[in-house]
Amino acid sequence: MSRSARRITATVLTAGALLGAAALPATADGRDHDRQRSAIVLGEIQYESPGRDNGSNRSLNAEWVTVTNTSRHSVNLRGWTLTDESRRSYTFDLRLAGRSSVRVHTGVGRDTRHDVYQDRRNYVWDSRDTATLRDNRGRKIDSESWGRHRDGGHRDDHRGGGRDGGHRGNR
């Protein structure tokens, strides 16, 4: 290789090394800059059972959270969890097909491809709450909050609310 070709090669390699070193602080600042948004997201949420809160299984199953796969490919949700602010948790054991959703109902029922049941005897989703979806490694994938929260904010996002204006009363 000629002397000028070696100089050009050395210059290009040095420039590449400098660019690589300049990029390090951007990823070392504690933030996950290249984290991709998950194809699995929380969808529609019915946090207030419509009608009377009589504690029946029908009433319990009228409160639910939808989990949606926005990608074309199926995703194994085995070991993923859906949790409320009181740390009540549901663990998934299903494969969610691409471009489909599953509703997670509170009460007792028979699981299908589109509906799964927490098999609980008490309501989960309060008029002020947060639904958090985590993968099987415990990483937060998505969350949705509604009602008044510690920061004093109020979210009225059409995701729930019964005929009583979104107030369930004592449970």
CSV table of C-alpha atoms in Angstrom, one decimal:
chain,number,residue,atom,x,y,z
A,1,MET,CA,0.0,0.0,0.0
A,2,SER,CA,1.3,3.4,-0.9
A,3,ARG,CA,2.2,6.0,1.8
A,4,SER,CA,-0.7,8.3,0.9
A,5,ALA,CA,-3.2,5.3,1.0
A,6,ARG,CA,-1.9,4.4,4.5
A,7,ARG,CA,-2.4,8.1,5.6
A,8,ILE,CA,-6.0,8.1,4.3
A,9,THR,CA,-6.8,4.8,5.9
A,10,ALA,CA,-5.3,6.0,9.3
A,11,THR,CA,-7.3,9.2,9.0
A,12,VAL,CA,-10.5,7.4,8.4
A,13,LEU,CA,-9.9,5.0,11.2
A,14,THR,CA,-9.1,7.8,13.6
A,15,ALA,CA,-12.2,9.7,12.6
A,16,GLY,CA,-14.3,6.6,13.2
A,17,ALA,CA,-12.8,6.1,16.6
A,18,LEU,CA,-13.5,9.7,17.6
A,19,LEU,CA,-17.1,9.5,16.5
A,20,GLY,CA,-17.6,6.3,18.4
A,21,ALA,CA,-16.1,7.8,21.6
A,22,ALA,CA,-18.3,10.9,21.2
A,23,ALA,CA,-21.4,8.7,21.1
A,24,LEU,CA,-20.5,7.0,24.4
A,25,PRO,CA,-21.7,9.7,26.8
A,26,ALA,CA,-25.1,9.8,25.1
A,27,THR,CA,-25.7,6.1,26.1
A,28,ALA,CA,-24.0,6.3,29.4
A,29,ASP,CA,-26.3,8.9,30.9
A,30,GLY,CA,-28.6,6.3,32.4
A,31,ARG,CA,-31.3,6.6,29.8
A,32,ASP,CA,-32.1,3.8,27.3
A,33,HIS,CA,-32.0,5.9,24.1
A,34,ASP,CA,-32.3,3.0,21.7
A,35,ARG,CA,-35.0,1.2,23.6
A,36,GLN,CA,-37.7,0.3,21.1
A,37,ARG,CA,-41.4,0.9,22.0
A,38,SER,CA,-43.0,-2.5,22.6
A,39,ALA,CA,-45.6,-3.9,20.2
A,40,ILE,CA,-47.6,-4.9,23.3
A,41,VAL,CA,-49.6,-2.0,24.7
A,42,LEU,CA,-52.5,-1.4,27.1
A,43,GLY,CA,-55.7,-0.6,25.2
A,44,GLU,CA,-59.2,0.2,26.3
A,45,ILE,CA,-59.8,-0.1,30.1
A,46,GLN,CA,-63.2,-0.5,31.8
A,47,TYR,CA,-62.3,0.4,35.4
A,48,GLU,CA,-65.9,0.7,36.6
A,49,SER,CA,-68.4,-2.1,36.2
A,50,PRO,CA,-71.4,-0.6,34.5
A,51,GLY,CA,-74.6,-0.8,36.6
A,52,ARG,CA,-74.9,-1.8,40.2
A,53,ASP,CA,-71.8,-3.0,42.1
A,54,ASN,CA,-73.3,-6.0,43.6
A,55,GLY,CA,-70.2,-8.1,43.7
A,56,SER,CA,-71.6,-10.8,41.3
A,57,ASN,CA,-69.3,-12.6,38.9
A,58,ARG,CA,-71.1,-10.8,36.1
A,59,SER,CA,-70.4,-7.4,37.6
A,60,LEU,CA,-66.8,-8.4,38.3
A,61,ASN,CA,-66.2,-9.4,34.7
A,62,ALA,CA,-67.6,-6.1,33.5
A,63,GLU,CA,-64.4,-4.5,34.6
A,64,TRP,CA,-61.4,-5.3,32.4
A,65,VAL,CA,-58.2,-4.2,30.8
A,66,THR,CA,-57.4,-4.8,27.1
A,67,VAL,CA,-53.8,-5.8,26.1
A,68,THR,CA,-53.1,-5.3,22.4
A,69,ASN,CA,-50.4,-6.7,20.1
A,70,THR,CA,-49.8,-4.0,17.5
A,71,SER,CA,-47.3,-6.1,15.5
A,72,ARG,CA,-47.8,-8.7,12.8
A,73,HIS,CA,-46.1,-11.4,14.8
A,74,SER,CA,-47.4,-13.3,17.8
A,75,VAL,CA,-45.8,-12.6,21.2
A,76,ASN,CA,-45.5,-15.1,24.0
A,77,LEU,CA,-46.9,-13.3,27.1
A,78,ARG,CA,-46.1,-16.3,29.5
A,79,GLY,CA,-44.9,-14.8,32.8
A,80,TRP,CA,-46.0,-11.2,31.9
A,81,THR,CA,-47.9,-9.4,34.6
A,82,LEU,CA,-50.7,-6.9,34.8
A,83,THR,CA,-50.8,-5.1,38.2
A,84,ASP,CA,-52.8,-2.3,39.9
A,85,GLU,CA,-51.6,0.3,42.4
A,86,SER,CA,-52.4,-2.0,45.3
A,87,ARG,CA,-50.1,-4.6,43.8
A,88,ARG,CA,-52.8,-7.0,42.9
A,89,SER,CA,-51.3,-8.9,40.0
A,90,TYR,CA,-52.4,-11.2,37.2
A,91,THR,CA,-49.8,-13.4,35.4
A,92,PHE,CA,-50.3,-14.3,31.8
A,93,ASP,CA,-50.0,-17.7,30.3
A,94,LEU,CA,-50.8,-17.2,26.6
A,95,ARG,CA,-49.4,-16.4,23.2
A,96,LEU,CA,-51.1,-13.2,21.8
A,97,ALA,CA,-51.5,-13.4,18.0
A,98,GLY,CA,-50.3,-10.5,15.8
A,99,ARG,CA,-52.7,-7.5,15.5
A,100,SER,CA,-55.0,-8.9,18.1
A,101,SER,CA,-56.2,-8.1,21.7
A,102,VAL,CA,-57.1,-10.0,24.8
A,103,ARG,CA,-59.4,-8.7,27.6
A,104,VAL,CA,-58.3,-9.4,31.1
A,105,HIS,CA,-61.5,-9.7,33.2
A,106,THR,CA,-61.5,-9.4,37.0
A,107,GLY,CA,-63.9,-12.3,37.8
A,108,VAL,CA,-64.1,-16.0,37.2
A,109,GLY,CA,-64.4,-17.4,33.7
A,110,ARG,CA,-63.0,-19.8,31.1
A,111,ASP,CA,-60.0,-18.4,29.2
A,112,THR,CA,-60.2,-18.0,25.4
A,113,ARG,CA,-58.0,-16.4,22.8
A,114,HIS,CA,-59.8,-13.1,23.3
A,115,ASP,CA,-60.8,-13.1,27.0
A,116,VAL,CA,-58.9,-14.3,30.1
A,117,TYR,CA,-60.0,-14.2,33.7
A,118,GLN,CA,-58.2,-13.2,36.9
A,119,ASP,CA,-60.6,-15.5,38.9
A,120,ARG,CA,-61.0,-12.9,41.7
A,121,ARG,CA,-64.0,-12.5,44.0
A,122,ASN,CA,-63.4,-8.7,44.5
A,123,TYR,CA,-63.1,-5.7,42.3
A,124,VAL,CA,-59.5,-4.7,41.2
A,125,TRP,CA,-59.7,-1.4,39.2
A,126,ASP,CA,-60.6,1.6,41.4
A,127,SER,CA,-61.8,4.9,40.2
A,128,ARG,CA,-58.2,6.2,40.9
A,129,ASP,CA,-55.7,3.6,39.8
A,130,THR,CA,-52.9,2.6,37.5
A,131,ALA,CA,-52.6,-0.5,35.3
A,132,THR,CA,-49.0,-1.6,34.8
A,133,LEU,CA,-47.9,-4.2,32.3
A,134,ARG,CA,-44.5,-5.9,32.8
A,135,ASP,CA,-42.7,-8.5,30.8
A,136,ASN,CA,-41.5,-11.8,32.1
A,137,ARG,CA,-38.2,-10.1,33.3
A,138,GLY,CA,-40.1,-7.5,35.3
A,139,ARG,CA,-39.5,-4.6,32.8
A,140,LYS,CA,-42.2,-2.1,32.6
A,141,ILE,CA,-43.8,-2.3,29.1
A,142,ASP,CA,-46.8,0.1,29.5
A,143,SER,CA,-49.0,1.8,32.1
A,144,GLU,CA,-52.2,3.8,32.1
A,145,SER,CA,-53.5,5.9,35.0
A,146,TRP,CA,-56.9,7.5,35.6
A,147,GLY,CA,-58.7,9.5,38.3
A,148,ARG,CA,-56.9,11.8,40.8
A,149,HIS,CA,-53.4,10.8,41.7
A,150,ARG,CA,-50.7,11.9,44.1
A,151,ASP,CA,-49.5,14.6,41.7
A,152,GLY,CA,-52.9,16.3,42.0
A,153,GLY,CA,-53.6,15.6,38.3
A,154,HIS,CA,-56.9,14.3,37.0
A,155,ARG,CA,-57.2,12.0,34.0
A,156,ASP,CA,-60.6,11.7,32.3
A,157,ASP,CA,-59.7,9.6,29.3
A,158,HIS,CA,-63.0,7.8,28.4
A,159,ARG,CA,-61.5,4.5,29.5
A,160,GLY,CA,-64.0,3.7,32.2
A,161,GLY,CA,-66.6,4.9,34.5
A,162,GLY,CA,-70.0,3.5,35.3
A,163,ARG,CA,-73.4,5.1,35.3
A,164,ASP,CA,-72.6,6.7,38.6
A,165,GLY,CA,-70.1,9.0,37.0
A,166,GLY,CA,-67.0,7.1,37.8
A,167,HIS,CA,-67.3,6.7,41.6
A,168,ARG,CA,-67.6,3.2,42.8
A,169,GLY,CA,-68.0,3.8,46.5
A,170,ASN,CA,-66.5,1.6,49.2
A,171,ARG,CA,-65.2,-1.8,48.4
